[in-house]
Coordinates of C-alpha atoms and ligand atoms in Angstrom, one line a residue:
X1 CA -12.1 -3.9 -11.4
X2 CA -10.0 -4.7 -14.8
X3 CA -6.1 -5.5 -13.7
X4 CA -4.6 -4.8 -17.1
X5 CA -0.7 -6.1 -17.5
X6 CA -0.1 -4.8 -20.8
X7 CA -0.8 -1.7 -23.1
X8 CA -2.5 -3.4 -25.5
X9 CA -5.4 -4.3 -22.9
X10 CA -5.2 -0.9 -21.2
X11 CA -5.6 0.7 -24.7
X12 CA -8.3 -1.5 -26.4
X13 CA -10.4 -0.7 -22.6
X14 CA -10.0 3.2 -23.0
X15 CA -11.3 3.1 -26.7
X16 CA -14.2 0.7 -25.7
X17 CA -15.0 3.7 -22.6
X18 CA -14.3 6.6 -25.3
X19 CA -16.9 4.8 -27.5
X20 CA -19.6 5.3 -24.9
X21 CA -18.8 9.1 -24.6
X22 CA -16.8 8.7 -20.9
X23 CA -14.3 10.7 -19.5
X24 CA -11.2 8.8 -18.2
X25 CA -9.5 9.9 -15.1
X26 CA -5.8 8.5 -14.7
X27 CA -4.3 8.1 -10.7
X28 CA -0.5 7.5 -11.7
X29 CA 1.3 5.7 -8.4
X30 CA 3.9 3.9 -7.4
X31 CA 1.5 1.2 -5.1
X32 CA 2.0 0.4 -1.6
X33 CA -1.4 2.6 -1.5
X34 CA -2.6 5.0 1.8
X35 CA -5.4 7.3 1.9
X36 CA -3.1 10.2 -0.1
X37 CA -3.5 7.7 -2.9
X38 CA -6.8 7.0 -2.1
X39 CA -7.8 10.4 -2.0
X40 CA -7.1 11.2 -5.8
X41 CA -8.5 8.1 -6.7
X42 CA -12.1 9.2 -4.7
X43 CA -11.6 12.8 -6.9
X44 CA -11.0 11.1 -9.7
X45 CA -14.1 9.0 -9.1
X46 CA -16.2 12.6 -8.7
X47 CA -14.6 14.1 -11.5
X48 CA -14.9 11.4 -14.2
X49 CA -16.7 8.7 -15.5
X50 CA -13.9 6.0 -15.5
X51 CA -10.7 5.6 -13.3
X52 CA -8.0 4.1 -14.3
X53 CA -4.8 3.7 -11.6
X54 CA -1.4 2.7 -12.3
X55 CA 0.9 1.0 -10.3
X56 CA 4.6 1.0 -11.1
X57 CA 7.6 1.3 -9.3
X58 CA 9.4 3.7 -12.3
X59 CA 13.0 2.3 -12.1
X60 CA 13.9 5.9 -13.9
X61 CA 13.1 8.2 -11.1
X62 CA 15.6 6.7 -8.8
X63 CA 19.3 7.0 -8.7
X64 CA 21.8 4.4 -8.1
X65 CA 21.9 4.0 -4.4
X66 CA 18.2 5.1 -3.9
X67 CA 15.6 2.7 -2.6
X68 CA 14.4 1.4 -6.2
X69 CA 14.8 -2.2 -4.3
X70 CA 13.8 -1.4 -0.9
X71 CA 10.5 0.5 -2.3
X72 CA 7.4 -1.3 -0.6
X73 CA 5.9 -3.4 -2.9
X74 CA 2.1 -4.2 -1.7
X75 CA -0.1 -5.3 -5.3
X76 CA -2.9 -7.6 -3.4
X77 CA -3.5 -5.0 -0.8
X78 CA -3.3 -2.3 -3.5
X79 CA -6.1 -4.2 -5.5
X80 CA -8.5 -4.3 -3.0
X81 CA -7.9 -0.6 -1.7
X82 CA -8.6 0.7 -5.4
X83 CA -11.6 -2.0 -5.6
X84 CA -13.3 -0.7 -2.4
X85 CA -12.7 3.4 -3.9
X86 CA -14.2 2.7 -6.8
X87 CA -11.0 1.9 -9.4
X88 CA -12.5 1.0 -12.8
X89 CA -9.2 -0.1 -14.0
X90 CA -5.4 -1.0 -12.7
X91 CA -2.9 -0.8 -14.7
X92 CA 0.4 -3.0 -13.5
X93 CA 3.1 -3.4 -16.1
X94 CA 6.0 -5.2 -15.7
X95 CA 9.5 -3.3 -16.0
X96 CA 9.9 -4.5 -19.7
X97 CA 6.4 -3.2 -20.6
X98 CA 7.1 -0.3 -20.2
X99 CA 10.9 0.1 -20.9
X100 CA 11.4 -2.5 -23.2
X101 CA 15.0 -3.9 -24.7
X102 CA 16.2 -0.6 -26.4
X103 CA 14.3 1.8 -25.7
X104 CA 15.8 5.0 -25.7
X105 CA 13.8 8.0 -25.1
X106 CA 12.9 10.7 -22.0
X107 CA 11.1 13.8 -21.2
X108 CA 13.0 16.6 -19.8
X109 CA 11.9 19.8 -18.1
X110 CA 14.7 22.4 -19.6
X111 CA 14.1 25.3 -17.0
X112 CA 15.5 25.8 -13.2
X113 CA 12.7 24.6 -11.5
X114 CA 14.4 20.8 -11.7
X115 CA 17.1 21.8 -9.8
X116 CA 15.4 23.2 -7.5
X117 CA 14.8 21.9 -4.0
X118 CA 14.3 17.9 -4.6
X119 CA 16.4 18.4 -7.7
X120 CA 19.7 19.3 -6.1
X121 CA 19.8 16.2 -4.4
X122 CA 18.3 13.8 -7.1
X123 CA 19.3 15.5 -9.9
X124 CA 17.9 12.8 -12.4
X125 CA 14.4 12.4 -10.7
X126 CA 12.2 14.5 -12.4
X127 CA 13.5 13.0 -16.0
X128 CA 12.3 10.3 -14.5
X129 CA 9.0 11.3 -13.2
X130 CA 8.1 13.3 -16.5
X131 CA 9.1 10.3 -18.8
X132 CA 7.3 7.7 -17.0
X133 CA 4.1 10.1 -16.6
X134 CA 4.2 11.1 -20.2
X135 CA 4.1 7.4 -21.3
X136 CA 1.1 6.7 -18.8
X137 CA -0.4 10.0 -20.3
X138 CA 0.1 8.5 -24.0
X139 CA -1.3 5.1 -22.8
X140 CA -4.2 6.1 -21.0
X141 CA -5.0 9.4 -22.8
X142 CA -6.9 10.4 -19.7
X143 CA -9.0 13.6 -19.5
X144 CA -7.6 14.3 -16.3
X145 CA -4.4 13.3 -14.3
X146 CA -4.6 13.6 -10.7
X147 CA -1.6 14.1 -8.6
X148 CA -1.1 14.7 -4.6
X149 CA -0.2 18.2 -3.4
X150 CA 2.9 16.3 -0.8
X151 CA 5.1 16.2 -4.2
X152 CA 4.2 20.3 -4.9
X153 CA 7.2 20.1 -6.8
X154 CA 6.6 16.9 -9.1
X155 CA 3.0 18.8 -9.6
X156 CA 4.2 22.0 -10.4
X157 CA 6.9 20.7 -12.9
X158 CA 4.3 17.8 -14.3
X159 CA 1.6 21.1 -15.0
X160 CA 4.6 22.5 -16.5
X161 CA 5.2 19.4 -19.0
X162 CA 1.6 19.0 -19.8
X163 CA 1.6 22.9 -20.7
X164 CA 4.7 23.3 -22.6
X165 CA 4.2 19.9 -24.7
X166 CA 0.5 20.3 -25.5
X167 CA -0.7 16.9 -24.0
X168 CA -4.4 17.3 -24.2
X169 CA -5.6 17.0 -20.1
X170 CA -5.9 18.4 -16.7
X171 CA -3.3 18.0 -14.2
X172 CA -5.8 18.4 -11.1
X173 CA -3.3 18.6 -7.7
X174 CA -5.0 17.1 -4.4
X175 CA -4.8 18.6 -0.5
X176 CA -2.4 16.4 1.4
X177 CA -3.7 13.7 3.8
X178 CA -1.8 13.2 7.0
X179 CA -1.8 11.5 9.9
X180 CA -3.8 12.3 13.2
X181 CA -0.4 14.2 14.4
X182 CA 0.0 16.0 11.2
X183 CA 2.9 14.1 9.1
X184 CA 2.1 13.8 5.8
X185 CA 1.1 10.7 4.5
X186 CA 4.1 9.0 2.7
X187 CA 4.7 5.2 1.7
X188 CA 8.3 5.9 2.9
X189 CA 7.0 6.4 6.4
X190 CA 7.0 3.1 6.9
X191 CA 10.9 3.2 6.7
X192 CA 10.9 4.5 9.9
X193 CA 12.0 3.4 13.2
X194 CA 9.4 4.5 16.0
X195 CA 11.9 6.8 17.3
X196 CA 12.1 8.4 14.0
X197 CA 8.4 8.6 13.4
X198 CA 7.5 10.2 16.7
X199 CA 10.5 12.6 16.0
X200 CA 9.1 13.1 12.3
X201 CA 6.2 15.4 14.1
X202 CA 8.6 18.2 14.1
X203 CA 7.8 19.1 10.9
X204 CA 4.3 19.9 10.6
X205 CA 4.8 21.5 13.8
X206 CA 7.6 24.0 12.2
X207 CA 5.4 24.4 9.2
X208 CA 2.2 25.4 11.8
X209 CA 5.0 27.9 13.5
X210 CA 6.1 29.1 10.3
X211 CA 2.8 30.0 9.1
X212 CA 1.7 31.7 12.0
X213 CA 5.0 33.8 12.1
X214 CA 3.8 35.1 8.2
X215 CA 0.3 35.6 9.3
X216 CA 2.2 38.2 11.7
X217 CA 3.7 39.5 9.3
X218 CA 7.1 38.2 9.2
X219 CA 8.1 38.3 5.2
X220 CA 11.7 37.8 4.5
X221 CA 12.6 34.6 3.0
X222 CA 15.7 34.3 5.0
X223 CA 13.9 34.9 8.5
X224 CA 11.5 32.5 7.9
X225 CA 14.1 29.8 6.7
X226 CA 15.9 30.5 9.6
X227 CA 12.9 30.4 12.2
X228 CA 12.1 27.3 10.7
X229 CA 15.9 25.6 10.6
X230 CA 16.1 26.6 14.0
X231 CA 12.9 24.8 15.5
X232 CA 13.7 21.5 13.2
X233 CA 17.2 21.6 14.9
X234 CA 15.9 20.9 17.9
X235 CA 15.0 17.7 17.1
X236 CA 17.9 15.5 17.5
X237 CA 16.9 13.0 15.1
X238 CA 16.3 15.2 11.8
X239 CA 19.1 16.1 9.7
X240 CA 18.2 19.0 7.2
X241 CA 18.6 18.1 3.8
X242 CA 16.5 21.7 2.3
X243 CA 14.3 24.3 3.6
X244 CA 13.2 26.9 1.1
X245 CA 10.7 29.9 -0.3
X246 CA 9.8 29.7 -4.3
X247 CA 7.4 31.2 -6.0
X248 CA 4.3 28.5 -6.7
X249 CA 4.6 28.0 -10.4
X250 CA 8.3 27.9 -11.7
X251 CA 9.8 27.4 -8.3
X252 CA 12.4 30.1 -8.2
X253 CA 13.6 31.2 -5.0
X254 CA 11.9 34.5 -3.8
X255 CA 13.5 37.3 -1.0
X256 CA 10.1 38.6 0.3
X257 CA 7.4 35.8 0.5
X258 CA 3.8 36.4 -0.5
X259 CA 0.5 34.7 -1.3
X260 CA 1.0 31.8 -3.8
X261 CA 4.7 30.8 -2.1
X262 CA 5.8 27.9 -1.7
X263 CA 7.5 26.7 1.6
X264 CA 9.1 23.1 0.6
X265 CA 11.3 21.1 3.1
X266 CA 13.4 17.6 2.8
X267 CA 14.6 16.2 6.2
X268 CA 16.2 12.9 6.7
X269 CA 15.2 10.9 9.6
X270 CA 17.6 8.0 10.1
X271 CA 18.5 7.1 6.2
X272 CA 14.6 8.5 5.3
X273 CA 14.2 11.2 4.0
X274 CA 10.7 13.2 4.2
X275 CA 9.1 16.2 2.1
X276 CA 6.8 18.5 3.3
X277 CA 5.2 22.1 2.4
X278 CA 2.8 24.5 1.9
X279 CA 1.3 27.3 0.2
X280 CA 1.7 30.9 1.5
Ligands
LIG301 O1 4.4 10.3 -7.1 C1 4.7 9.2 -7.5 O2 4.3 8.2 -6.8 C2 5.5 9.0 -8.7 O3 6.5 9.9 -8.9 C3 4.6 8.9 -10.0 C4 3.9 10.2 -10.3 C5 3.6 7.7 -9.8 C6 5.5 8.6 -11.2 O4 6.2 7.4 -11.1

């Protein structure tokens, strides 16, 4: 597998590839790798002829006061996970690579869907998110970006980008992986205390609750936000930061849920905080 540092090597590898005819898959990440990771990077193995991951902890998507610094930081390990999955090509740019003195540029979504749900608390993230992904997306110039269903709303708005901007790809969106008692795989879980992480479980159980109460028919937006509030509160170690009902493409809050939905949820445990969701 090809560690690439720099642009320059990333780019001259992707025209030697396009040369041969091969399609490019690109895993954007932020390293400190688990099997969510890994499990775009096996689709983008199936999907494509070449992989290329990145690993790159995007100063730009956190806010002061975020855990920019504390963000687990794992490259040797990450190497050799890619290498075993099949990884044609890493790319790990330094900070300056990618943001270097004076640059001065950033892609914006425009529409509510940013300040929706993750958005009201990190109003500045998804700038973030969108800028760094649309230079990977100019780097790379992949035929197809693969992204992790967890982030539903980083997906939805990314989709959204790629639409609205013309970049010539796929954004393909991945199941999420979780653990044997259901919580969603996350490189932030390992912020947690065991006390925490045994108390985390509470969420994919409300989520299982919640979608059995639809399946029964239950359809109001409220109820269900409710039900659900009411079985995380009995946890004394989460602290709700959202639960809410959007539609599954520009995020808007709906009254009566239906098929497509999304059900999104941010709850801290301790100082982490943890997103979950599904689709209706
Ligand atoms: O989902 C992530 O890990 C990050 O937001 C991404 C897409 C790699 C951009 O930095």
């Amino acid at each position: 597998m090809i560690i690439a540092e720099t642009i320059t090597e990333v780019r001259q590898q992707v025209a030697a590839w396009r040369k041969e005819g091969l399609t490019i898959g690109l895993v954007p990440t932020m390293g400190a790798l688990h099997e969510g990771h890994i499990s775009l990077v096996r689709e983008s193995v199936k999907e494509c002829d070449r992989t290329v991951a990145s690993v790159f902890v995007n100063p730009t998507q956190f806010a002061a006061g975020e855990d920019l610094d504390k963000y687990p930081r794992t490259f040797e390990r990450d190497v050799e996970l890619l290498e075993q999955n099949g990884c044609d090509m890493v790319f790990y740019p330094a900070v300056e690579e990618m943001y270097p003195a004076g640059f001065g540029a950033e892609i914006q979504i425009t529409t509510d869907m940013v300040h929706q749900l993750c958005g009201a608390s990190r109003p500045t993230h998804f700038k973030g998110v969108c800028t760094v992904v649309g230079k990977l997306f100019n780097i790379v110039t992949p035929d197809k970006g693969f992204f992790g269903e967890k982030d539903a709303q980083q997906l939805a708005i990314l989709k959204k980008m790629v639409r609205d901007l013309n970049f010539p790809l796929e954004v393909v969106g991945c199941p999420t992986i979780r653990e044997a008692d259901g919580l969603a795989k996350s490189s932030r879980n390992s912020y947690l205390s065991p006390e925490e992480r045994a108390a985390a479980v509470i969420l994919y159980k409300t989520m299982q609750a919640a979608k059995e109460k639809l399946e029964s028919g239950m359809t109001d937006a409220e109820e269900v936000k409710k039900f659900m509030t009411d079985m995380i509160q009995t946890e004394p170690l989460a602290k709700i930061d959202y639960i809410q009902v959007v539609d599954g493409i520009d995020l808007i809050p709906v009254k009566e849920v239906s098929p497509g939905d999304l059900v999104a949820l941010a709850v801290y445990f301790g100082s982490t905080r943890l997103i979950d969701n599904f689709t209706v």
